[in-house]
Amino acid sequence: MNMMSRYPLRYLVIGILAAFSFLIGLLTYIATQPVVIQNVEEQAADRLRAELSRLQGVLQILLRAENSEGAQSVVVSLGSAPKHELALLTDARGVIIASTRLSDVGAVWTSLTPPLDRLMIDQVNISGGAVVRLMPDSRHLAGYVNICDPIITGTLRPPQCGFLYQRINLSQAREAAVDVLHRQAVAYGLGLAVLAGVLGIIFHRVVTRRVERLIATVNRFTDGDTAARAALEGQDELARVGEAFDSMAQTIANNQQELQRLNTQLERRVEERTRELQESEQRFRVIFEQAAVGVAQITSRSGEFVRINQRYCDILGYSQDEMLGRTFQEVTHSKNLPEDVNNMDCLLKGEIEKFSMEKHYTRKDGTTIWVNLFVSPMWQPGEEPSYHISVMEDVTERKMIEMEILQQRAELARSNADLQQFASVAAHDLQEPLRMVSSYTKLLGKRYVGKLDADADEFIAYAVDGANRMQTLIRDLLEYSRVGKGKLHISMIDCEEVVVQAVRNLQTLISERHAQMVWENLPHVRADISRLTQVFQNLFANAMKFCDAATIPRITVCAESRTMDWLFSVQDNGIGIKPEHSTKIFEVFQRLHNRTQYSGTGIGLALCKRIVEDHGGQIWVESTPEKGSTFFFTIAKE
C-alpha cells in the first residue's frame, strides 16, 4: 500500500503498458484468425485439387484397361484418411460404382442426400479439369473431376461420362491452425508484458521523478506560491513542458500583478462612476422637479400616473398625492380622448415610435386648458411595454393669441378686400369727374385765353395741370394696388425677349432722347413675363428721365448666375442718387425732386420692389451723384 502511494505513476504506467500489450495481442489474434483460417482453406483446396488431378489420371488408366476392381479399391482407400468424409465414383450412366460408403454403391448420384452440385458436375464435364468449392456449411470442402476418356465418350455430358467426387472435413485443420495461433498470441502477450515492466522501471527512473517534481511545483503554484518554478533540466519533451509551465507561471504572475493594478483602477473608476451616477440622478431629480414643463411617468397599459413633477400638478390644479393613482383618461377632455387612446394603442403595438399632439385637459376646477403633449416609450423594441414619459406644456395663452391672430387676419383680409374694392371704386368713380374737370378746364382755356387777364390764364393752366396729375396719380395708384393681388403666371422665359419688349414700349421716349440700350447674354428664368417686363420698363424710363438734357442716356443690362438666383443689373449715366436716399426711393409717393424738374408720381420704383419681392428676390441701388446709378435685383432660380 505504501509502495502504491509512493510510486503511483510508475504502476500506472506499467498497468497502462500491460493493458496496451494485452489489447495489441487481442487485436492481433482477432485480426490474424480469419487470415489463418483462410490460408488453411486455400491450402486444403490446393491439395484436394492436386489429388483429384492425380486420381483422374490413375482412374482413367484403370478404367481404360477395364480394371473396375482396381478403380473401386482406389476410391475405397481414400476413406482411410481422417479428413476424408466421402469419396465416390460414377460410371458413364451416373451409377455409383465405388464409394467410401458401401450403401451408396449401385445408386444413381442424383438420389443422394444431400444432393451433389449439378452445376459443378456440368462445369467439370465441360472443362475436363478438377473443380473445388467450399460447401455452404463452411465446414466441408467438395471436389469434382471428370474421369471419362474424351476420345471414347465424345460429348462429355452426364450420364454418358462418370466423375470422381471427394468431400473433406476442414474442422481438424482449422482447430490445429487456431491452436497454433493461440500459443503464438500468448507468447506475444507475455513478451509485451515483460517489455511493459521494463519500460515502467525505465520510465520511473527517467520520467516519473521529474513528473513528480513538476506536479509538486504545480501544487505549490495552485496553493498560491506564484514564485514556484519547475526548472527541469534536459532537452526532451518533459523539459519543454516544464519550461512551458515556468513561462506560463511567470505570465500568470505578471497578469496577476496587472490584474491587481487594473482591479484597483476599476474600483476607482466604479467609485467615480457611481458618484457621477448619483450626481446625475440628483441633477435629473432637480430638473424633473423644477422643469418648466410638466413631466410624468405613466404606466403604459393602464395609463396610471406613477411619478409626476410639480409643474404637471400645477397645470392641472391637483396636488401630487391627488394625481398619483389617477389615469390620463380621467383628466383628458372627452373630445380628445379617442385620438389620445388611439395614439397610445399604436405606440403599444410598435406602429409608431412616439407621438405629439395638442389636446384639451380638464383642470380640477373644471376649466379646460390647451396643452402640447409629447409621449415617448421607456421600453426597448421587442420588450413588453412598461412605462412611458409624458411631457406637457400649457399652451392655453398661445392658443388664445393664435385665435386672436386668426381673427385679426380674417379682419385684416376683410379690411384689405374692402380697401381694394374702395380703391377700385374710388379710382373708377374719380376718373369721370376728373376727366370732366380736365375737359372743361381745357375748353375754358382755349375759349378764353387772352380774353381774361394774365392771372386767369395762369389759374386755368394750374387747374388743367392739376387735373392731369390727379388722373396719372389715380391710374398709378390703382396699378400699384393690383400688383401682388393677382396670381403670378410663372414660366420659363427668355430675358432678352423681355428687354426687347420693354424697349418697344418706350420706343418714343428712347427716340426723343436718342438713348443707347446695351445688353448681351441674358439668361432664361422662371418668372411672370408681363411683370418682369414692367420692372425693366420702369427702370429704363427712370434712367432716361433722371438724366441731364445735354447728356445722351446710356443704359446697360447685365446678368450674373449665382448659387440660388440670377443677379440682374441696370446701369445708367444719369444724375445719381445720394446714399442716404437709396432706400427711400422704393417707398410709395417718395420723390427726391420737384415736379417742375422731373415729372412722376413716385410709384414706379415701389412697383418694381413689389414685383421683385413677389418673385422671391430683392432690389437695391448703388449710386454716385452726378455719375449715374446701378439698380440690382435678383430672381430666384427655383
XYZ file of C-alpha atoms in Angstrom:
638
model
C 0.000 0.000 0.000
C 2.902 2.313 0.847
C 4.611 1.420 -2.408
C 1.467 2.224 -4.375
C 1.102 5.589 -2.669
C 4.784 6.356 -3.077
C 5.124 5.445 -6.728
C 1.609 5.759 -8.209
C 2.812 6.974 -11.588
C 5.188 4.027 -12.095
C 2.462 1.452 -11.500
C 0.036 3.439 -13.549
C 2.450 3.387 -16.484
C 3.143 -0.341 -16.054
C -0.592 -1.028 -15.899
C -1.234 1.077 -18.969
C 1.573 -0.662 -20.918
C 0.374 -4.105 -19.792
C -3.200 -3.303 -20.800
C -1.924 -1.882 -24.044
C 0.132 -5.076 -24.668
C -2.892 -7.261 -23.919
C -5.004 -5.147 -26.234
C -2.416 -5.418 -29.013
C -2.250 -9.216 -28.552
C -6.030 -9.499 -28.580
C -6.379 -7.308 -31.651
C -3.577 -9.242 -33.392
C -5.284 -12.527 -32.580
C -8.665 -11.248 -33.762
C -7.206 -9.806 -36.941
C -4.992 -12.848 -37.691
C -7.509 -15.630 -37.059
C -9.600 -15.070 -40.255
C -6.406 -14.879 -42.315
C -5.063 -18.123 -40.835
C -8.373 -19.905 -41.432
C -8.483 -18.591 -44.986
C -4.913 -19.861 -45.585
C -5.910 -23.289 -44.208
C -8.892 -23.405 -46.579
C -6.824 -22.323 -49.565
C -4.060 -24.857 -48.813
C -6.654 -27.655 -48.373
C -8.316 -26.667 -51.672
C -4.939 -26.753 -53.478
C -4.133 -30.173 -52.035
C -7.576 -31.521 -52.924
C -7.329 -30.131 -56.455
C -3.893 -31.760 -56.915
C -5.101 -35.072 -55.502
C -8.152 -35.082 -57.797
C -5.966 -34.372 -60.811
C -3.650 -37.262 -59.806
C -6.551 -39.655 -59.223
C -8.111 -38.588 -62.551
C -5.131 -39.988 -64.446
C -4.933 -43.152 -62.326
C -8.626 -43.963 -62.641
C -8.696 -43.237 -66.390
C -5.842 -45.709 -66.875
C -7.601 -48.389 -64.763
C -10.943 -47.942 -66.470
C -9.368 -47.893 -69.937
C -7.846 -51.277 -69.016
C -11.322 -52.351 -67.823
C -9.937 -52.887 -64.336
C -13.040 -51.863 -62.394
C -11.920 -53.651 -59.232
C -8.693 -51.627 -59.171
C -10.609 -48.352 -59.645
C -13.007 -49.289 -56.820
C -10.155 -50.142 -54.451
C -8.505 -46.790 -55.171
C -11.712 -44.956 -54.253
C -12.335 -47.040 -51.134
C -8.763 -46.417 -49.960
C -9.479 -42.680 -49.847
C -11.728 -43.212 -46.827
C -8.796 -44.305 -44.690
C -7.631 -40.678 -44.305
C -9.235 -38.995 -41.238
C -10.091 -35.795 -43.035
C -11.870 -37.541 -45.939
C -15.562 -37.962 -45.173
C -16.847 -39.170 -48.563
C -15.465 -40.228 -51.942
C -17.431 -41.819 -54.789
C -17.005 -42.757 -58.443
C -19.724 -42.942 -61.074
C -19.765 -44.605 -64.468
C -20.979 -43.127 -67.716
C -24.600 -43.839 -66.730
C -24.329 -41.862 -63.479
C -24.433 -45.031 -61.346
C -22.104 -45.062 -58.334
C -19.615 -47.915 -58.920
C -17.354 -47.181 -55.917
C -17.831 -45.280 -52.633
C -16.353 -44.994 -49.155
C -19.949 -45.606 -48.028
C -20.911 -49.089 -49.198
C -24.615 -48.184 -49.084
C -24.139 -45.760 -51.969
C -22.819 -48.385 -54.458
C -25.328 -49.126 -57.188
C -27.373 -45.977 -56.572
C -27.710 -43.114 -59.035
C -25.796 -39.978 -57.910
C -28.876 -37.800 -58.311
C -30.631 -39.660 -55.478
C -28.018 -38.899 -52.837
C -28.861 -36.846 -49.748
C -27.689 -34.160 -49.589
C -27.679 -33.924 -53.414
C -24.487 -33.221 -55.271
C -23.951 -29.896 -57.019
C -25.144 -30.456 -60.583
C -23.782 -27.148 -61.825
C -20.279 -28.086 -60.687
C -20.629 -31.520 -62.311
C -21.637 -29.852 -65.603
C -18.697 -27.455 -65.267
C -16.325 -30.412 -64.599
C -17.637 -32.403 -67.581
C -17.222 -29.393 -69.860
C -13.784 -28.251 -68.675
C -12.301 -31.699 -68.033
C -10.311 -30.384 -65.033
C -10.816 -30.556 -61.260
C -13.154 -28.058 -59.532
C -13.050 -27.435 -55.770
C -15.585 -25.385 -53.719
C -16.277 -24.665 -50.032
C -19.706 -26.051 -49.162
C -22.469 -23.832 -47.718
C -21.932 -25.204 -44.180
C -18.351 -23.731 -44.304
C -17.028 -26.947 -42.661
C -16.534 -29.146 -45.759
C -14.613 -28.815 -48.989
C -16.082 -30.589 -52.083
C -14.172 -31.510 -55.229
C -15.208 -32.928 -58.621
C -13.141 -34.298 -61.523
C -14.093 -35.945 -64.826
C -12.689 -39.497 -65.249
C -14.168 -40.261 -68.697
C -11.894 -40.677 -71.639
C -12.859 -37.878 -74.092
C -11.700 -39.903 -77.060
C -14.058 -42.777 -76.220
C -17.122 -40.950 -74.889
C -17.249 -37.981 -77.263
C -19.544 -35.342 -75.744
C -18.744 -35.048 -72.068
C -22.265 -34.656 -70.683
C -23.838 -36.827 -67.970
C -24.871 -39.538 -67.868
C -22.508 -40.512 -70.757
C -19.417 -39.945 -68.603
C -18.562 -40.553 -64.964
C -16.862 -38.392 -62.333
C -14.977 -38.661 -59.055
C -16.359 -36.771 -56.007
C -14.469 -36.132 -52.758
C -15.587 -34.273 -49.590
C -13.078 -33.221 -46.933
C -13.819 -32.046 -43.334
C -11.825 -28.864 -42.550
C -12.599 -28.733 -38.789
C -9.451 -30.541 -37.668
C -7.201 -28.395 -39.888
C -8.841 -25.213 -38.649
C -8.612 -26.232 -34.986
C -4.937 -27.073 -35.392
C -4.209 -23.718 -37.020
C -6.179 -21.796 -34.357
C -4.373 -23.688 -31.592
C -1.016 -22.642 -33.052
C -2.312 -19.084 -33.259
C -3.338 -19.226 -29.579
C 0.104 -20.279 -28.472
C 1.711 -17.559 -30.553
C -0.640 -14.871 -29.103
C 0.115 -15.997 -25.519
C 3.846 -15.879 -26.181
C 3.499 -12.454 -27.802
C 1.462 -11.124 -24.885
C 3.928 -12.424 -22.284
C 6.763 -10.772 -24.185
C 4.903 -7.462 -24.299
C 4.112 -7.719 -20.551
C 7.764 -8.210 -19.730
C 8.620 -5.298 -22.007
C 5.991 -3.178 -20.227
C 7.551 -3.901 -16.866
C 10.990 -2.986 -18.092
C 9.657 0.211 -19.700
C 7.817 1.092 -16.474
C 11.023 0.864 -14.456
C 12.899 2.921 -17.025
C 10.027 5.422 -17.186
C 10.114 5.779 -13.413
C 13.808 6.490 -13.403
C 13.792 8.796 -16.416
C 10.371 10.433 -16.294
C 8.453 9.813 -13.073
C 10.764 11.690 -10.747
C 10.746 14.718 -12.996
C 6.963 14.454 -13.397
C 6.557 14.263 -9.612
C 8.747 17.349 -9.343
C 6.597 19.108 -11.886
C 3.425 18.031 -10.043
C 4.819 19.292 -6.741
C 5.635 22.614 -8.382
C 2.117 22.819 -9.823
C 0.617 22.083 -6.387
C 2.716 24.836 -4.809
C 1.673 27.236 -7.544
C -2.032 26.404 -7.175
C -1.699 26.858 -3.379
C -0.709 30.471 -4.005
C 3.079 30.352 -4.342
C 3.311 32.268 -7.609
C 7.132 32.193 -7.372
C 7.233 28.348 -7.698
C 9.151 27.119 -10.798
C 9.866 23.582 -12.054
C 13.307 24.340 -13.626
C 13.606 20.859 -15.261
C 16.920 20.086 -16.962
C 17.277 18.495 -20.366
C 16.136 18.933 -23.945
C 13.370 16.318 -24.040
C 9.629 16.867 -24.210
C 9.209 16.843 -20.423
C 11.861 19.544 -20.051
C 9.997 21.594 -22.671
C 6.772 21.019 -20.730
C 8.499 22.285 -17.571
C 9.840 25.264 -19.473
C 6.371 25.992 -20.836
C 4.951 25.719 -17.309
C 7.582 28.116 -15.939
C 6.812 30.555 -18.748
C 3.092 30.202 -18.094
C 3.631 30.687 -14.343
C 5.654 33.838 -14.999
C 2.945 35.121 -17.366
C 0.260 34.363 -14.796
C 2.252 36.136 -12.090
C 2.678 39.148 -14.347
C -1.002 39.023 -15.286
C -1.979 38.834 -11.628
C 0.049 41.943 -10.912
C -1.510 43.679 -13.921
C -4.926 42.392 -12.869
C -4.459 43.792 -9.386
C -3.448 47.122 -10.885
C -6.424 47.094 -13.250
C -8.716 45.986 -10.442
C -7.553 48.940 -8.381
C -8.181 51.251 -11.324
C -11.558 49.620 -11.960
C -12.597 50.046 -8.342
C -11.577 53.688 -8.504
C -13.481 54.173 -11.774
C -16.514 52.368 -10.348
C -16.439 54.709 -7.390
C -16.140 57.706 -9.693
C -18.884 56.374 -11.977
C -21.106 55.668 -9.000
C -20.552 59.200 -7.752
C -21.262 60.566 -11.253
C -24.453 58.496 -11.464
C -25.547 59.749 -8.087
C -24.840 63.324 -9.150
C -26.604 62.690 -12.467
C -29.580 61.230 -10.656
C -29.618 64.221 -8.353
C -29.476 66.597 -11.332
C -32.214 64.629 -13.061
C -34.339 64.801 -9.939
C -33.801 68.556 -9.710
C -34.503 69.012 -13.427
C -37.538 66.718 -13.178
C -38.965 68.576 -10.225
C -38.098 72.099 -11.395
C -38.749 71.698 -15.118
C -40.706 74.492 -16.776
C -42.917 71.864 -18.419
C -44.948 69.108 -16.866
C -43.249 65.688 -16.836
C -44.914 62.446 -15.748
C -44.115 58.720 -15.764
C -47.218 56.734 -16.682
C -47.984 53.007 -16.709
C -48.397 52.202 -20.399
C -51.138 49.579 -20.132
C -53.421 51.249 -17.571
C -52.446 54.903 -18.082
C -51.924 55.418 -14.344
C -49.604 58.180 -13.105
C -46.716 56.721 -11.041
C -44.379 59.715 -10.934
C -45.159 63.356 -11.617
C -43.403 66.689 -11.169
C -44.831 69.786 -9.552
C -45.327 71.668 -12.821
C -47.595 68.896 -14.126
C -49.671 69.197 -10.979
C -49.778 72.993 -11.209
C -51.034 72.866 -14.788
C -53.896 70.539 -13.857
C -54.589 72.097 -10.450
C -54.071 68.893 -8.433
C -51.569 68.007 -5.731
C -49.099 65.181 -6.284
C -50.986 62.910 -3.882
C -54.204 63.553 -5.805
C -52.545 62.865 -9.180
C -50.835 59.603 -8.168
C -53.210 56.744 -8.882
C -55.259 58.702 -11.415
C -55.154 57.888 -15.137
C -54.584 60.214 -18.044
C -58.060 59.269 -19.310
C -59.601 60.959 -16.256
C -58.049 64.358 -16.954
C -58.290 64.250 -20.775
C -61.185 66.145 -22.310
C -63.781 63.846 -23.814
C -63.424 65.249 -27.341
C -59.662 64.472 -27.393
C -59.805 61.118 -25.573
C -60.416 58.862 -28.667
C -57.443 60.327 -30.540
C -55.222 60.083 -27.450
C -56.189 56.440 -26.791
C -55.674 55.558 -30.459
C -52.169 57.069 -30.382
C -51.333 55.013 -27.267
C -52.591 51.828 -28.950
C -50.344 52.499 -31.943
C -47.419 53.151 -29.574
C -48.007 49.875 -27.701
C -48.232 47.904 -30.981
C -44.950 49.378 -32.213
C -46.591 51.102 -35.189
C -45.175 54.482 -34.090
C -42.084 55.325 -32.031
C -43.563 58.371 -30.296
C -46.266 60.939 -30.830
C -47.156 64.525 -30.032
C -50.466 66.301 -30.166
C -52.298 69.338 -28.961
C -55.233 68.422 -26.764
C -57.572 69.671 -24.082
C -57.137 68.792 -20.412
C -59.758 69.353 -17.731
C -58.400 71.012 -14.602
C -59.547 70.174 -11.095
C -61.695 73.325 -11.016
C -63.492 72.189 -14.194
C -61.877 74.666 -16.578
C -60.489 73.470 -19.901
C -56.929 74.228 -20.973
C -54.878 73.662 -24.099
C -51.670 71.606 -23.759
C -48.947 70.483 -26.158
C -48.329 66.815 -25.302
C -45.242 64.733 -26.225
C -45.208 60.996 -25.395
C -42.239 58.620 -25.770
C -41.823 54.998 -24.531
C -39.448 53.821 -21.797
C -39.121 50.281 -23.220
C -36.827 48.907 -25.926
C -38.192 47.421 -29.200
C -39.274 43.836 -28.644
C -39.738 44.270 -24.882
C -43.033 44.187 -23.043
C -44.418 47.768 -22.812
C -43.965 49.073 -19.266
C -43.862 52.836 -18.770
C -43.851 55.924 -20.954
C -42.895 59.555 -20.393
C -45.484 62.277 -20.911
C -44.188 65.838 -21.352
C -46.871 68.509 -21.214
C -46.694 72.248 -21.901
C -49.541 74.623 -21.133
C -50.226 76.455 -24.405
C -53.583 77.939 -23.479
C -52.283 81.506 -23.709
C -50.591 80.792 -27.036
C -53.762 79.203 -28.411
C -55.745 82.247 -27.309
C -53.202 84.506 -29.041
C -53.378 82.306 -32.154
C -57.150 82.629 -32.159
C -56.840 86.382 -31.816
C -54.302 86.402 -34.650
C -56.618 84.319 -36.791
C -59.442 86.708 -36.033
C -57.184 89.673 -36.787
C -56.052 88.014 -40.021
C -59.624 87.434 -41.030
C -60.445 91.016 -40.102
C -57.362 92.252 -41.991
C -58.261 90.187 -45.041
C -61.764 91.601 -44.919
C -60.342 95.115 -44.479
C -57.922 94.617 -47.378
C -60.742 93.386 -49.545
C -62.777 96.425 -48.581
C -59.795 98.702 -49.280
C -59.204 97.002 -52.616
C -62.830 97.433 -53.514
C -62.722 101.003 -52.287
C -59.562 101.745 -54.307
C -61.096 100.232 -57.399
C -64.380 102.064 -56.948
C -62.643 105.296 -55.996
C -60.344 105.084 -58.986
C -63.173 104.470 -61.392
C -65.529 106.957 -59.739
C -62.880 109.678 -59.596
C -61.809 109.191 -63.218
C -65.054 110.517 -64.614
C -65.289 113.835 -62.650
C -61.559 114.394 -63.220
C -61.974 113.903 -66.958
C -64.907 116.353 -66.840
C -62.897 118.913 -64.860
C -59.922 118.474 -67.159
C -62.015 118.653 -70.332
C -63.950 121.760 -69.291
C -60.841 123.446 -67.944
C -59.030 122.849 -71.237
C -62.110 124.112 -73.130
C -62.204 127.159 -70.861
C -58.534 127.790 -71.554
C -58.928 127.537 -75.322
C -62.025 129.770 -75.430
C -60.939 132.498 -73.075
C -57.204 132.521 -73.461
C -56.086 136.126 -73.935
C -59.578 137.412 -73.238
C -59.121 137.499 -69.472
C -56.233 138.866 -67.543
C -52.898 137.087 -67.099
C -53.811 135.720 -63.684
C -56.918 133.983 -65.117
C -54.797 132.292 -67.823
C -52.288 131.140 -65.174
C -55.043 129.799 -62.916
C -56.627 127.904 -65.779
C -53.204 126.328 -66.616
C -52.751 125.275 -62.981
C -56.201 123.688 -62.973
C -55.512 121.710 -66.177
C -52.108 120.530 -64.873
C -53.594 119.527 -61.520
C -56.378 117.545 -63.187
C -53.852 115.721 -65.415
C -51.562 114.909 -62.488
C -54.546 113.693 -60.480
C -55.541 111.323 -63.293
C -51.983 109.964 -63.543
C -51.741 109.540 -59.781
C -55.032 107.627 -59.583
C -54.020 105.380 -62.513
C -50.617 104.586 -60.930
C -52.151 104.015 -57.506
C -54.683 101.592 -58.976
C -51.889 99.748 -60.757
C -49.863 99.508 -57.554
C -52.819 98.142 -55.610
C -53.368 95.447 -58.241
C -49.757 94.213 -58.133
C -49.483 91.343 -55.671
C -53.215 90.664 -55.659
C -53.371 88.664 -58.845
C -51.759 85.236 -59.347
C -48.324 85.189 -60.978
C -48.121 83.310 -64.265
C -44.704 81.717 -63.801
C -42.988 80.088 -66.778
C -39.528 79.764 -68.272
C -38.943 82.984 -70.254
C -36.111 84.488 -72.286
C -34.941 87.733 -70.626
C -33.679 89.121 -73.927
C -37.248 88.998 -75.250
C -38.413 90.755 -72.066
C -35.874 93.574 -72.534
C -36.760 93.886 -76.215
C -40.460 94.224 -75.315
C -39.693 96.905 -72.695
C -37.644 98.822 -75.287
C -40.525 98.624 -77.761
C -42.928 100.008 -75.158
C -40.574 103.005 -74.607
C -39.618 103.455 -78.247
C -40.990 107.044 -78.438
C -39.060 108.199 -75.343
C -35.896 106.374 -76.478
C -36.094 108.078 -79.876
C -36.648 111.517 -78.339
C -33.618 111.137 -76.017
C -31.508 109.190 -78.541
C -30.835 106.717 -75.738
C -28.302 103.897 -76.206
C -29.503 100.483 -74.974
C -26.887 97.714 -74.424
C -27.443 94.106 -73.271
C -25.967 90.670 -74.023
C -26.155 87.024 -72.894
C -29.290 87.434 -70.813
C -30.487 84.154 -69.287
C -33.714 82.192 -69.243
C -35.510 82.473 -65.885
C -38.744 81.328 -64.290
C -40.906 84.445 -63.909
C -44.108 86.237 -64.933
C -43.196 87.768 -68.308
C -45.583 90.744 -68.091
C -44.494 91.695 -64.546
C -40.761 91.343 -65.358
C -41.285 93.476 -68.479
C -42.847 96.134 -66.260
C -39.757 96.125 -63.990
C -37.337 96.673 -66.875
C -39.659 99.265 -68.436
C -39.846 101.337 -65.206
C -36.056 101.160 -64.661
C -35.379 102.177 -68.277
C -37.874 105.084 -68.065
C -36.329 106.373 -64.798
C -32.824 106.101 -66.273
C -33.801 108.326 -69.214
C -35.929 110.691 -67.117
C -33.253 111.364 -64.496
C -30.550 112.222 -66.993
C -29.377 115.720 -67.937
C -30.900 117.049 -71.130
C -27.437 117.633 -72.529
C -26.366 114.031 -71.922
C -27.275 111.107 -74.173
C -28.643 108.362 -71.886
C -26.691 105.067 -71.941
C -28.321 102.048 -70.295
C -26.517 98.718 -69.847
C -28.275 95.480 -68.770
C -26.216 92.555 -67.370
C -26.971 89.250 -65.607
C -24.808 87.013 -63.361
C -25.542 83.445 -62.291
C -25.259 82.757 -58.549
C -25.901 79.637 -56.474
C -29.580 80.227 -55.708
C -30.580 83.066 -58.035
C -29.795 85.342 -61.001
C -28.421 88.806 -60.286
C -29.557 91.463 -62.798
C -28.115 94.976 -63.039
C -29.397 98.056 -64.921
C -26.674 100.741 -65.116
C -27.227 104.319 -66.313
C -25.268 107.562 -66.628
C -27.883 109.804 -65.024
C -27.776 112.310 -62.205
C -27.277 109.669 -59.494
C -28.746 109.325 -56.008
C -27.313 110.271 -52.643
C -26.571 107.241 -50.403
C -28.979 108.375 -47.671
C -31.850 108.191 -50.205
C -31.011 104.677 -51.536
C -33.879 103.026 -49.635
C -36.355 105.939 -49.594
C -36.812 105.869 -53.365
C -38.519 102.439 -53.212
C -41.329 103.719 -50.979
C -44.691 104.788 -52.397
C -45.074 108.519 -53.261
C -41.460 109.245 -52.231
C -39.919 111.864 -54.553
C -36.445 113.416 -54.358
C -37.063 116.254 -56.861
C -39.600 118.985 -57.529
C -42.340 118.189 -60.020
C -41.246 121.164 -62.068
C -37.843 119.449 -62.537
C -38.888 115.834 -63.041
C -42.433 114.577 -63.534
C -43.881 111.456 -61.988
C -45.928 110.162 -59.063
C -43.222 108.280 -57.090
C -44.855 104.883 -57.557
C -42.642 103.326 -60.286
C -39.798 102.034 -58.090
C -42.234 100.931 -55.371
C -43.997 98.919 -58.064
C -40.665 97.345 -59.121
C -39.910 96.447 -55.492
C -43.245 94.677 -55.039
C -42.887 92.697 -58.288
C -39.307 91.552 -57.458
C -40.298 90.509 -53.937
C -43.258 88.558 -55.341
C -40.651 86.563 -57.335
C -38.680 85.801 -54.154
C -35.964 88.363 -54.895
C -34.600 91.692 -53.659
C -33.908 95.067 -55.286
C -31.427 97.779 -54.309
C -29.399 100.609 -55.828
C -25.751 101.643 -55.794
C -25.156 105.208 -56.977
C -22.721 108.093 -57.063
C -24.236 111.556 -57.513
C -23.583 113.120 -60.958
C -22.028 109.805 -62.173
C -25.010 107.531 -62.566
C -26.767 104.672 -60.768
C -26.873 100.886 -60.964
C -30.079 99.141 -59.932
C -29.676 95.482 -58.854
C -32.398 92.907 -58.434
C -32.484 89.099 -58.089
C -34.771 86.406 -59.482
C -34.720 83.023 -57.717
C -33.706 80.033 -59.865
C -36.356 77.817 -58.238
